[in-house]
Short mmCIF file of C-alpha atoms in Angstrom, two decimals:
data_model
loop_
_atom_site.label_atom_id
_atom_site.label_comp_id
_atom_site.label_asym_id
_atom_site.label_seq_id
_atom_site.Cartn_x
_atom_site.Cartn_y
_atom_site.Cartn_z
CA MET A 28 -8.60 -8.37 -8.70
CA GLN A 29 -11.61 -9.17 -6.52
CA TYR A 30 -11.58 -7.09 -3.36
CA ASN A 31 -13.22 -8.32 -0.16
CA SER A 32 -14.65 -5.33 1.66
CA ASN A 33 -15.60 -7.51 4.60
CA ASN A 34 -11.94 -7.61 5.57
CA PHE A 35 -12.23 -4.02 6.76
CA ASP A 36 -13.90 -4.28 10.17
CA ARG A 37 -14.26 -0.78 11.61
CA LYS A 38 -14.80 -2.15 15.08
CA LYS A 39 -11.21 -3.44 15.11
CA TRP A 40 -9.64 0.00 14.73
CA LYS A 41 -9.30 1.73 18.07
CA ILE A 42 -6.17 3.62 17.08
CA MET A 43 -5.81 5.93 14.11
CA LYS A 44 -3.63 4.51 11.33
CA ILE A 45 -1.92 5.96 8.27
CA ARG A 46 -0.80 3.71 5.43
CA PHE A 47 1.62 5.14 2.87
CA LEU A 48 0.52 3.77 -0.50
CA GLY A 49 2.46 6.27 -2.60
CA ALA A 50 5.04 9.10 -2.49
CA ALA A 51 6.88 6.97 0.06
CA GLN A 52 10.62 7.09 -0.66
CA SER A 53 9.67 8.37 -4.11
CA VAL A 54 8.55 11.77 -5.43
CA THR A 55 5.32 10.78 -7.18
CA GLY A 56 2.19 8.68 -6.65
CA SER A 57 0.88 10.52 -3.58
CA PHE A 58 -1.67 8.25 -1.84
CA PHE A 59 -2.22 8.04 1.92
CA LEU A 60 -4.87 5.84 3.53
CA VAL A 61 -6.24 6.92 6.92
CA GLU A 62 -8.22 4.56 9.14
CA THR A 63 -10.02 5.55 12.33
CA ASP A 64 -12.34 3.69 14.69
CA SER A 65 -15.28 4.57 12.43
CA THR A 66 -14.11 5.19 8.87
CA ARG A 67 -11.52 4.75 6.15
CA PHE A 68 -10.57 7.56 3.77
CA ALA A 69 -7.68 8.70 1.60
CA VAL A 70 -5.59 11.79 1.00
CA ASP A 71 -4.63 12.10 -2.69
CA CYS A 72 -4.47 9.28 -5.23
CA GLY A 73 -1.77 10.15 -7.72
CA LEU A 74 -0.05 8.64 -10.73
CA PHE A 75 3.46 7.23 -10.35
CA GLN A 76 5.93 8.93 -12.70
CA GLY A 77 9.61 8.39 -13.36
CA PRO A 78 11.51 5.11 -13.94
CA LYS A 79 9.69 2.31 -15.76
CA GLU A 80 9.66 0.11 -12.67
CA LEU A 81 7.95 2.90 -10.73
CA GLN A 82 5.39 3.52 -13.48
CA GLU A 83 4.51 -0.19 -13.40
CA ARG A 84 2.80 0.42 -10.06
CA ASN A 85 0.08 2.30 -11.92
CA TYR A 86 -1.00 -1.00 -13.48
CA HIS A 87 -1.03 -2.97 -10.21
CA ASP A 88 -4.21 -3.71 -8.32
CA PHE A 89 -4.78 -1.37 -5.41
CA SER A 90 -3.64 -2.83 -2.09
CA VAL A 91 -6.94 -1.69 -0.59
CA ASP A 92 -10.49 -2.22 -1.80
CA PRO A 93 -11.48 1.11 -3.44
CA ALA A 94 -15.13 0.51 -2.48
CA SER A 95 -14.15 0.56 1.21
CA ILE A 96 -12.78 4.12 0.98
CA GLU A 97 -15.59 6.41 2.12
CA PHE A 98 -14.17 9.68 0.77
CA LEU A 99 -10.98 11.21 -0.59
CA ILE A 100 -9.32 14.59 -0.06
CA ALA A 101 -7.19 15.95 -2.93
CA THR A 102 -4.55 18.49 -1.92
CA HIS A 103 -4.12 19.81 -5.47
CA ALA A 104 -4.67 19.00 -9.13
CA HIS A 105 -1.24 17.79 -10.28
CA ILE A 106 -1.45 14.32 -11.82
CA ASP A 107 0.97 12.78 -9.31
CA HIS A 108 -1.64 13.67 -6.67
CA THR A 109 -4.90 12.99 -8.56
CA GLY A 110 -4.01 10.89 -11.61
CA LEU A 111 -5.24 7.54 -10.23
CA ILE A 112 -8.62 8.79 -8.99
CA PRO A 113 -10.27 7.62 -12.24
CA LYS A 114 -8.78 4.16 -11.70
CA LEU A 115 -9.99 4.21 -8.09
CA TYR A 116 -13.49 5.03 -9.38
CA LYS A 117 -13.24 2.38 -12.10
CA ASN A 118 -12.53 -0.21 -9.37
CA GLY A 119 -15.44 0.65 -7.11
CA PHE A 120 -14.79 3.91 -5.24
CA ARG A 121 -18.03 5.88 -4.95
CA GLY A 122 -17.26 8.38 -2.21
CA HIS A 123 -16.88 12.12 -2.63
CA VAL A 124 -13.59 13.79 -3.58
CA TYR A 125 -13.13 16.98 -1.54
CA CYS A 126 -10.84 19.73 -2.79
CA THR A 127 -10.67 23.49 -3.35
CA HIS A 128 -12.75 25.15 -6.08
CA ALA A 129 -9.75 25.80 -8.34
CA THR A 130 -8.52 22.23 -7.92
CA GLU A 131 -11.86 20.87 -9.09
CA GLU A 132 -11.82 23.13 -12.14
CA LEU A 133 -8.30 22.08 -13.04
CA CYS A 134 -9.07 18.38 -12.55
CA ARG A 135 -11.93 18.71 -15.03
CA VAL A 136 -9.33 19.29 -17.75
CA LEU A 137 -6.31 17.45 -16.29
CA LEU A 138 -7.88 14.04 -15.69
CA PRO A 139 -9.53 13.61 -19.11
CA ASP A 140 -6.27 14.80 -20.67
CA SER A 141 -4.32 12.22 -18.65
CA ALA A 142 -6.69 9.51 -19.89
CA HIS A 143 -6.35 10.70 -23.48
CA ILE A 144 -2.54 10.54 -23.26
CA GLN A 145 -2.71 7.02 -21.86
CA GLU A 146 -5.11 5.89 -24.56
CA SER A 147 -2.89 7.38 -27.27
CA GLU A 148 0.26 5.77 -25.84
CA ILE A 149 -1.47 2.39 -25.48
CA GLU A 150 -2.81 2.61 -29.04
CA ARG A 151 0.72 3.22 -30.32
CA LYS A 152 2.14 0.35 -28.22
CA ASN A 153 -0.65 -2.02 -29.31
CA ARG A 154 0.17 -1.44 -32.98
CA LYS A 155 3.69 -2.71 -32.27
CA LEU A 156 2.40 -5.61 -30.16
CA THR A 157 -0.04 -6.66 -32.89
CA ARG A 158 2.70 -6.64 -35.51
CA SER A 159 4.85 -8.88 -33.28
CA GLY A 160 1.97 -11.24 -32.51
CA LYS A 161 1.78 -10.32 -28.82
CA PRO A 162 -1.44 -9.67 -26.85
CA GLU A 163 -2.67 -6.09 -26.59
CA ILE A 164 -2.67 -4.13 -23.33
CA GLU A 165 -5.28 -1.82 -21.84
CA PRO A 166 -4.86 1.75 -20.58
CA ILE A 167 -4.90 2.32 -16.84
CA TYR A 168 -8.25 4.02 -17.36
CA THR A 169 -10.21 5.55 -20.19
CA THR A 170 -11.44 9.06 -20.90
CA GLN A 171 -14.91 7.92 -19.92
CA ASP A 172 -13.60 6.69 -16.53
CA ALA A 173 -12.05 10.14 -16.00
CA LEU A 174 -15.27 11.93 -16.91
CA ASP A 175 -17.35 9.63 -14.69
CA CYS A 176 -15.16 10.15 -11.61
CA LEU A 177 -15.53 13.93 -11.89
CA ASN A 178 -19.15 13.55 -10.77
CA ARG A 179 -17.82 12.61 -7.32
CA PHE A 180 -15.91 15.89 -6.84
CA ARG A 181 -17.20 18.32 -4.21
CA SER A 182 -15.24 21.58 -3.88
CA ILE A 183 -15.06 23.47 -0.58
CA ASN A 184 -13.90 26.92 0.55
CA THR A 185 -10.39 27.47 1.83
CA ASP A 186 -9.79 28.58 5.43
CA GLU A 187 -13.14 27.16 6.62
CA ILE A 188 -13.42 24.21 9.00
CA ILE A 189 -15.70 21.64 7.32
CA LYS A 190 -17.23 18.71 9.19
CA LEU A 191 -17.19 15.67 6.87
CA GLN A 192 -18.44 13.24 9.50
CA SER A 193 -19.40 13.55 13.16
CA ASN A 194 -15.81 12.83 14.21
CA ILE A 195 -13.85 14.23 11.23
CA GLU A 196 -13.18 17.88 10.39
CA ILE A 197 -10.89 19.37 7.77
CA ARG A 198 -9.63 22.76 6.69
CA MET A 199 -7.84 23.57 3.42
CA ARG A 200 -5.16 26.28 3.65
CA ASN A 201 -3.10 27.95 0.91
CA ALA A 202 -0.04 25.87 0.01
CA GLY A 203 1.52 28.39 -2.38
CA HIS A 204 2.32 25.64 -4.89
CA ILE A 205 -0.10 25.94 -7.81
CA LEU A 206 -3.55 27.46 -8.26
CA GLY A 207 -5.86 25.87 -5.69
CA ALA A 208 -3.13 23.85 -3.95
CA ALA A 209 -3.87 23.26 -0.29
CA ILE A 210 -2.32 22.25 2.98
CA LEU A 211 -4.74 19.87 4.69
CA GLU A 212 -5.55 20.27 8.39
CA LEU A 213 -7.34 17.15 9.63
CA TRP A 214 -8.98 16.65 13.03
CA VAL A 215 -10.07 13.14 14.06
CA THR A 216 -12.00 12.54 17.28
CA GLU A 217 -11.89 9.02 18.75
CA GLY A 218 -13.64 8.76 22.08
CA GLU A 219 -12.30 11.60 24.25
CA ARG A 220 -9.15 11.95 22.18
CA LYS A 221 -8.85 14.51 19.37
CA THR A 222 -5.87 14.16 17.03
CA LYS A 223 -4.73 16.73 14.50
CA VAL A 224 -2.76 15.62 11.45
CA VAL A 225 -1.44 18.07 8.85
CA PHE A 226 -0.60 17.01 5.30
CA SER A 227 1.58 19.65 3.69
CA GLY A 228 0.69 18.57 0.16
CA ASP A 229 3.22 20.27 -2.10
CA LEU A 230 4.49 23.45 -0.45
CA GLY A 231 5.41 26.42 -2.61
CA ASN A 232 7.91 29.24 -2.32
CA VAL A 233 7.40 32.52 -0.50
CA ASP A 234 7.01 35.71 -2.57
CA GLN A 235 6.59 33.95 -5.91
CA PRO A 236 4.31 35.54 -8.52
CA ILE A 237 0.65 34.61 -9.07
CA VAL A 238 -0.20 32.37 -6.08
CA LYS A 239 -0.40 33.38 -2.43
CA ASP A 240 2.26 32.35 0.08
CA PRO A 241 1.90 29.10 2.07
CA THR A 242 -0.24 29.53 5.18
CA ILE A 243 1.55 29.25 8.52
CA ILE A 244 0.06 26.45 10.63
CA GLU A 245 -0.04 26.95 14.39
CA ASN A 246 0.19 23.36 15.57
CA CYS A 247 -0.52 19.69 14.96
CA ASP A 248 0.11 16.32 16.55
CA TYR A 249 1.51 14.70 13.43
CA LEU A 250 2.90 16.26 10.25
CA VAL A 251 3.21 14.57 6.86
CA ILE A 252 5.55 16.80 4.84
CA GLU A 253 6.94 16.75 1.30
CA SER A 254 10.70 16.78 0.74
CA THR A 255 11.22 17.25 -3.00
CA TYR A 256 13.96 19.84 -2.39
CA GLY A 257 14.87 18.76 1.14
CA ASN A 258 18.61 18.94 0.45
CA ARG A 259 18.78 21.82 -2.05
CA PHE A 260 18.36 25.58 -2.22
CA HIS A 261 16.82 27.44 -5.15
CA GLN A 262 18.38 30.30 -7.01
CA LYS A 263 17.14 33.73 -5.94
CA LEU A 264 13.62 34.36 -7.18
CA ASP A 265 14.30 38.00 -8.07
CA SER A 266 16.84 36.92 -10.72
CA ARG A 267 14.43 34.52 -12.42
CA SER A 268 13.19 36.78 -15.20
CA GLU A 269 16.72 38.13 -15.74
CA GLN A 270 18.01 34.59 -16.32
CA LEU A 271 15.13 33.90 -18.67
CA GLY A 272 15.88 37.07 -20.59
CA ARG A 273 19.56 36.12 -21.01
CA ILE A 274 18.72 32.61 -22.19
CA ILE A 275 16.16 33.94 -24.70
CA GLU A 276 18.66 36.45 -26.05
CA SER A 277 21.35 33.76 -26.44
CA ALA A 278 18.96 31.25 -28.02
CA MET A 279 17.65 33.75 -30.56
CA ALA A 280 21.19 34.89 -31.42
CA LYS A 281 22.07 31.30 -32.39
CA GLY A 282 19.22 31.32 -34.92
CA GLY A 283 17.38 28.36 -33.45
CA ASN A 284 14.24 27.71 -31.46
CA LEU A 285 13.88 27.87 -27.69
CA VAL A 286 11.91 24.80 -26.54
CA ILE A 287 10.58 24.89 -22.98
CA PRO A 288 9.06 21.71 -21.48
CA ALA A 289 6.61 23.02 -18.90
CA PHE A 290 3.85 21.61 -16.77
CA ALA A 291 0.51 22.79 -18.11
CA VAL A 292 -0.56 24.05 -14.70
CA GLU A 293 1.37 26.86 -12.95
CA ARG A 294 4.72 26.52 -14.77
CA THR A 295 3.28 27.59 -18.12
CA GLN A 296 1.52 30.49 -16.42
CA ASP A 297 4.74 31.43 -14.60
CA MET A 298 6.53 31.53 -17.93
CA LEU A 299 3.83 33.75 -19.44
CA TYR A 300 4.01 36.07 -16.41
CA ASP A 301 7.76 36.58 -16.84
CA LEU A 302 7.55 36.90 -20.63
CA ILE A 303 4.87 39.57 -20.22
CA SER A 304 7.01 41.35 -17.58
CA LEU A 305 10.06 41.30 -19.86
CA ALA A 306 8.04 42.65 -22.77
CA HIS A 307 6.37 45.29 -20.58
CA ASP A 308 9.83 46.50 -19.51
CA GLY A 309 11.11 46.54 -23.09
CA LYS A 310 13.49 43.60 -22.53
CA LEU A 311 11.93 41.14 -25.02
CA ASP A 312 12.33 41.39 -28.78
CA PRO A 313 8.80 42.13 -30.07
CA LYS A 314 9.47 40.04 -33.19
CA ILE A 315 9.72 36.81 -31.19
CA GLN A 316 6.73 34.50 -31.69
CA ILE A 317 5.62 32.60 -28.58
CA TYR A 318 3.62 29.39 -28.95
CA ILE A 319 1.72 27.57 -26.22
CA ASP A 320 1.49 24.11 -27.76
CA SER A 321 -0.67 22.28 -25.26
CA PRO A 322 -4.48 22.26 -25.26
CA LEU A 323 -4.26 21.47 -21.56
CA ALA A 324 -2.02 24.46 -20.82
CA ILE A 325 -4.35 26.69 -22.82
CA ALA A 326 -7.37 25.47 -20.85
CA ALA A 327 -5.45 25.83 -17.57
CA THR A 328 -4.48 29.40 -18.44
CA GLU A 329 -8.15 30.22 -19.04
CA ILE A 330 -9.00 28.71 -15.63
CA PHE A 331 -6.27 30.85 -14.03
CA MET A 332 -7.79 34.00 -15.48
CA LYS A 333 -11.19 33.04 -14.02
CA ASN A 334 -9.78 32.56 -10.51
CA LYS A 335 -8.08 35.89 -9.84
CA GLU A 336 -9.12 35.69 -6.18
CA CYS A 337 -6.39 33.05 -5.79
CA PHE A 338 -3.69 35.47 -7.01
CA ASP A 339 -1.32 37.36 -4.77
CA ASP A 340 -1.72 41.13 -4.42
CA VAL A 341 1.02 42.07 -6.91
CA THR A 342 -0.33 39.88 -9.72
CA ARG A 343 -3.91 40.93 -9.12
CA ALA A 344 -2.92 44.63 -9.21
CA PHE A 345 -1.03 44.16 -12.51
CA ILE A 346 -4.01 42.45 -14.14
CA GLU A 347 -6.40 45.12 -12.88
CA GLU A 348 -4.14 47.79 -14.39
CA HIS A 349 -3.81 45.97 -17.71
CA GLU A 350 -7.13 44.46 -18.74
CA ASN A 351 -5.42 42.22 -21.31
CA PRO A 352 -1.86 41.47 -20.09
CA PHE A 353 -1.25 39.18 -23.09
CA GLN A 354 -1.23 42.23 -25.38
CA PHE A 355 2.47 42.75 -24.59
CA ILE A 356 3.66 39.55 -26.33
CA ASN A 357 3.11 37.76 -29.64
CA LEU A 358 1.23 34.86 -28.08
CA ASN A 359 -0.09 32.04 -30.25
CA TYR A 360 -2.16 29.05 -29.15
CA SER A 361 -1.61 25.73 -30.97
CA ARG A 362 -4.87 23.93 -30.24
CA THR A 363 -4.98 21.33 -33.02
CA GLN A 364 -2.56 18.58 -33.96
CA GLU A 365 -2.06 20.23 -37.35
CA GLU A 366 -1.07 23.53 -35.71
CA SER A 367 1.36 21.65 -33.48
CA MET A 368 2.96 19.80 -36.39
CA ALA A 369 3.39 23.09 -38.28
CA LEU A 370 5.79 24.25 -35.54
CA ASN A 371 8.26 21.57 -36.61
CA THR A 372 9.04 23.66 -39.70
CA ARG A 373 9.85 26.83 -37.74
CA VAL A 374 13.50 27.74 -37.15
CA GLY A 375 14.49 30.94 -35.35
CA ASN A 376 12.70 33.73 -33.45
CA THR A 377 10.43 31.12 -31.90
CA ILE A 378 9.69 30.08 -28.31
CA ILE A 379 7.71 26.84 -27.93
CA ILE A 380 6.22 26.06 -24.51
CA SER A 381 4.76 22.56 -24.39
CA ALA A 382 3.84 19.75 -22.00
CA SER A 383 4.59 17.48 -20.33
CA GLY A 384 7.11 19.10 -18.03
CA MET A 385 9.21 15.95 -17.53
CA CYS A 386 9.08 15.12 -21.27
CA GLU A 387 7.45 11.75 -20.61
CA ALA A 388 4.40 12.27 -22.83
CA GLY A 389 2.52 14.82 -24.87
CA ARG A 390 3.52 17.13 -27.72
CA ILE A 391 6.84 18.12 -26.13
CA LYS A 392 8.34 14.80 -27.26
CA HIS A 393 7.70 15.72 -30.90
CA HIS A 394 9.34 19.13 -30.45
CA LEU A 395 12.37 17.56 -28.78
CA LYS A 396 12.61 15.03 -31.60
CA HIS A 397 12.74 17.87 -34.14
CA ASN A 398 15.05 20.20 -32.17
CA LEU A 399 17.47 18.18 -30.02
CA TRP A 400 19.68 17.25 -32.98
CA ARG A 401 20.05 20.90 -34.03
CA SER A 402 23.08 22.64 -32.55
CA GLU A 403 21.37 26.02 -32.94
CA SER A 404 18.41 24.95 -30.76
CA THR A 405 18.09 25.48 -27.01
CA VAL A 406 16.04 23.44 -24.53
CA LEU A 407 15.24 25.15 -21.23
CA PHE A 408 14.05 23.17 -18.19
CA VAL A 409 12.10 25.13 -15.61
CA GLY A 410 10.76 22.38 -13.37
CA TYR A 411 11.69 19.34 -11.34
CA GLN A 412 12.77 16.29 -13.36
CA ALA A 413 12.23 12.95 -11.62
CA ILE A 414 14.79 10.15 -11.81
CA GLY A 415 14.42 8.09 -14.97
CA THR A 416 12.47 10.68 -16.97
CA LEU A 417 13.61 11.92 -20.35
CA GLY A 418 13.97 15.42 -18.88
CA ARG A 419 16.27 14.16 -16.12
CA ARG A 420 18.43 12.26 -18.62
CA LEU A 421 18.82 15.36 -20.78
CA LEU A 422 19.76 17.47 -17.75
CA GLU A 423 22.34 14.87 -16.73
CA GLY A 424 24.02 15.22 -20.10
CA GLU A 425 23.01 12.18 -22.17
CA LYS A 426 24.23 12.63 -25.74
CA GLU A 427 21.68 10.33 -27.35
CA VAL A 428 18.09 9.59 -26.35
CA THR A 429 15.26 7.50 -27.77
CA ILE A 430 11.99 9.25 -28.63
CA HIS A 431 9.09 7.27 -30.11
CA GLY A 432 11.45 4.41 -30.86
CA GLU A 433 13.94 6.57 -32.77
CA LYS A 434 17.42 7.48 -31.56
CA VAL A 435 18.03 11.23 -31.48
CA ALA A 436 21.43 12.89 -31.05
CA VAL A 437 21.53 15.63 -28.42
CA LYS A 438 23.34 18.61 -29.94
CA ALA A 439 21.05 21.36 -28.66
CA ASN A 440 22.12 23.59 -25.77
CA ILE A 441 20.50 22.35 -22.52
CA GLU A 442 19.69 25.03 -19.94
CA SER A 443 17.80 25.09 -16.63
CA ILE A 444 16.46 27.67 -14.18
CA ASP A 445 15.84 26.27 -10.70
CA ALA A 446 14.05 29.41 -9.54
CA TYR A 447 10.91 28.36 -11.40
CA SER A 448 10.30 25.45 -9.09
CA ALA A 449 6.83 25.49 -7.55
CA HIS A 450 8.24 23.56 -4.56
CA ALA A 451 9.74 25.16 -1.47
CA ASP A 452 13.45 24.47 -1.15
CA ARG A 453 15.21 23.17 1.97
CA GLY A 454 15.14 26.59 3.63
CA GLY A 455 11.47 27.08 2.80
CA LEU A 456 10.45 23.70 4.20
CA ILE A 457 12.45 24.19 7.41
CA ASN A 458 11.21 27.76 7.93
CA TRP A 459 7.61 26.64 7.49
CA VAL A 460 7.93 23.92 10.16
CA GLN A 461 9.84 26.26 12.49
CA SER A 462 6.93 28.71 12.23
CA PHE A 463 4.63 26.31 14.09
CA VAL A 464 3.76 27.79 17.50
CA THR A 465 3.71 24.25 18.91
CA PRO A 466 5.92 21.78 17.02
CA PRO A 467 4.53 18.40 15.89
CA GLN A 468 4.91 15.33 18.10
CA ALA A 469 6.28 13.48 15.08
CA ILE A 470 7.00 14.11 11.41
CA PHE A 471 6.60 11.76 8.42
CA VAL A 472 8.83 12.77 5.50
CA VAL A 473 7.40 11.82 2.10
CA HIS A 474 7.41 12.89 -1.55
CA GLY A 475 11.17 12.95 -2.13
CA GLU A 476 14.21 11.04 -3.31
CA GLY A 477 16.46 9.29 -0.81
CA GLU A 478 19.14 11.93 -0.18
CA SER A 479 16.57 14.70 -0.03
CA GLN A 480 14.42 12.89 2.51
CA VAL A 481 17.33 11.91 4.74
CA ALA A 482 18.79 15.43 4.74
CA LEU A 483 15.48 17.00 5.77
CA ALA A 484 14.72 14.28 8.33
CA ASP A 485 18.16 14.71 9.92
CA TYR A 486 17.50 18.42 10.45
CA PHE A 487 14.11 17.85 12.10
CA LYS A 488 15.56 15.13 14.31
CA ASN A 489 18.91 16.68 15.27
CA ASP A 490 18.21 20.42 15.19
CA MET A 491 14.56 20.51 16.24
CA ASN A 492 14.51 17.34 18.39
CA ILE A 493 11.37 16.00 16.71
CA PRO A 494 10.91 12.24 16.09
CA VAL A 495 11.02 11.63 12.33
CA PHE A 496 9.95 8.72 10.13
CA ILE A 497 10.66 8.11 6.45
CA PRO A 498 7.90 5.63 5.53
CA ALA A 499 8.56 2.85 3.06
CA TRP A 500 6.06 2.12 0.33
CA LEU A 501 3.02 0.31 1.82
CA GLN A 502 4.23 0.87 5.39
CA GLU A 503 1.58 1.51 8.01
CA PHE A 504 1.81 3.49 11.26
CA GLU A 505 -0.49 3.39 14.27
CA LEU A 506 -0.76 6.76 15.97
CA GLY A 507 -1.20 5.77 19.58
CA ALA A 508 -1.90 7.88 22.62
CA GLU A 509 0.86 9.74 24.48
CA LYS A 510 3.05 10.22 21.38
CA THR A 511 3.40 6.47 20.80
CA ILE A 512 3.82 5.41 17.16
CA TYR A 513 3.76 1.79 16.07
CA SER A 514 4.94 0.69 12.63
CA SER A 515 4.07 -2.39 10.64
CA VAL A 516 4.13 -3.57 7.06
CA ALA A 517 0.71 -2.98 5.58
CA ARG A 518 -1.47 -5.74 4.17
CA THR A 519 -3.71 -6.18 1.18
CA GLU A 520 -6.73 -6.24 3.44
CA ASP A 521 -4.97 -8.89 5.55
CA ARG A 522 -1.81 -9.65 3.52
CA ILE A 523 0.29 -7.82 0.92
CA ASP A 524 0.80 -9.73 -2.30
CA GLN A 525 4.36 -11.11 -2.34
CA ALA A 526 4.79 -9.86 -5.89
CA MET A 527 4.45 -6.30 -4.65
CA HIS A 528 7.09 -6.94 -1.98
CA ALA A 529 9.42 -8.26 -4.65
CA GLU A 530 8.75 -5.22 -6.83
CA GLN A 531 9.52 -2.90 -3.92
CA LYS A 532 12.87 -4.59 -3.29
CA TYR A 533 13.70 -4.40 -6.97
CA LEU A 534 12.82 -0.70 -7.07
CA ASP A 535 14.92 0.11 -3.99
CA ILE A 536 17.99 -1.64 -5.40
CA SER A 537 17.49 -0.06 -8.84
CA LEU A 538 17.36 3.44 -7.40
CA LYS A 539 20.45 2.83 -5.25
CA LEU A 540 22.29 1.40 -8.25
CA HIS A 541 21.33 4.40 -10.37
CA GLU A 542 22.61 6.85 -7.75
CA MET A 543 25.85 4.91 -7.29
CA PHE A 544 26.48 4.82 -11.04
CA LYS A 545 25.70 8.54 -11.49
CA GLU A 546 27.94 9.62 -8.58
CA ASN A 547 30.94 7.54 -9.60
CA TRP A 548 30.51 8.36 -13.27
CA ARG A 549 30.63 12.05 -12.35
CA LYS A 550 33.86 11.43 -10.42
CA ALA A 551 35.24 9.34 -13.31
CA ASP A 552 35.71 6.50 -10.79
CA TYR A 553 35.03 3.78 -13.35
CA ASP A 554 36.88 1.10 -11.41
CA LYS A 555 34.40 1.43 -8.56
CA ILE A 556 31.48 1.03 -10.97
CA ILE A 557 33.05 -2.08 -12.53
CA GLU A 558 33.78 -3.55 -9.09
CA ALA A 559 30.17 -3.02 -7.95
CA MET A 560 28.79 -4.53 -11.16
CA GLU A 561 31.02 -7.59 -10.83
CA LYS A 562 29.81 -8.16 -7.26
CA ILE A 563 26.20 -7.94 -8.39
CA GLU A 564 26.89 -10.27 -11.31
CA LYS A 565 28.36 -12.88 -8.95
CA ALA A 566 25.46 -12.54 -6.53
CA ILE A 567 22.88 -13.32 -9.21
#
């Protein structure tokens, strides 16, 4: 697509605007465009994950000219917040990417890895397309694009107010989510008016191991807050390692492997922390072999150990007391493809931790393919599983799944521990907002599924008396003076492509249909499902 930068006339913008280009009525694809009277910049630029129709957005042209974006602020390194930065660069973005030091380090391994996964998946798909006589497709971006965009990263200190332009200041605060994750405080001065907007990024839990607690923010005019667990409460954190211990004991007693899909960043390190704690307390069989089968997770773990200043006091004290905490467990790193494939022959006394956490790509798919059909195997989920992902389907009880084009029966025991979530639950999100000395004038609820967003928004509106908005994808809001907020449908410079509108409608209906089917299937109300399907069939 040819972008026309001339369509962005800074002189036209007298009122600050926020356009929600991702994580709007969906969990992934975080991307927020901010326009002031003098500049245009973005907060995050993440990959869409989940259902196929949502992933298709990754291949669309941006609805804004990347070259017109003067800089970008990344709240943290997770791919659903940074995974489209290489594509943004590929299409003309040449501004700086501001983030914390740890986020930059993690992105230096995460983004090339993301590109490598895409290239591998596209190579596999193109072999099939070639055999069927169809044209080949290209990856969203290449490894070289990922490496090139890293030259634009500029890391900054946390808790320091940084002036990016004469009228724009930012401060990164601890979000308690993953290493380096930040809450963004943004001050924009337009004439005599100074507006403060806070982007929560992904908020973490209080009192969780390794990372520090989320920083309490005193005030802001507008708050953009995540809602991943806006309608749910986590299990108690103090029982987390006990649950893990029980599941390990049960899995090993069955004589099979314990396969744990885990995000390479934070979740893998959380697992290692608890495994080390169990072993240190004599609660883990010393004969169990533990394998980290993810080059990315291995690299991330090394980055963690280099950034101990980001750790909470308890974790830092434990590491200072034990120079090599990994000595307590039989830890093995599977760096090469050959080492990974060798794990497929292991049965019993084995724990395999592998990425990706939602089972959408990476080596974990091979391990599931070789273990799901075994009744003696156990698969343990320790992270959020988005709608439409393989992980979500396994959690919801599907008895047969397709992996790499092959149908696999699900006979393994499927377990989950919610307490490992790196996201604050409903109580954590509400408590964090209630801690503001001066509440926001308005709240924008993002980064969540429908029920979760509505439940959280209802609380802010009804219990805290704060105006709340749940932005639609591509929706734009003007933040006027005296608490006035104007909403409009955003444009692709002046007009949104109708194809993208059609895709949005299709996505909305698909998600609603999925939720309806799941709810009524759970209730065994099959007549209601049939009735709904017949109505849809008649309508089309």
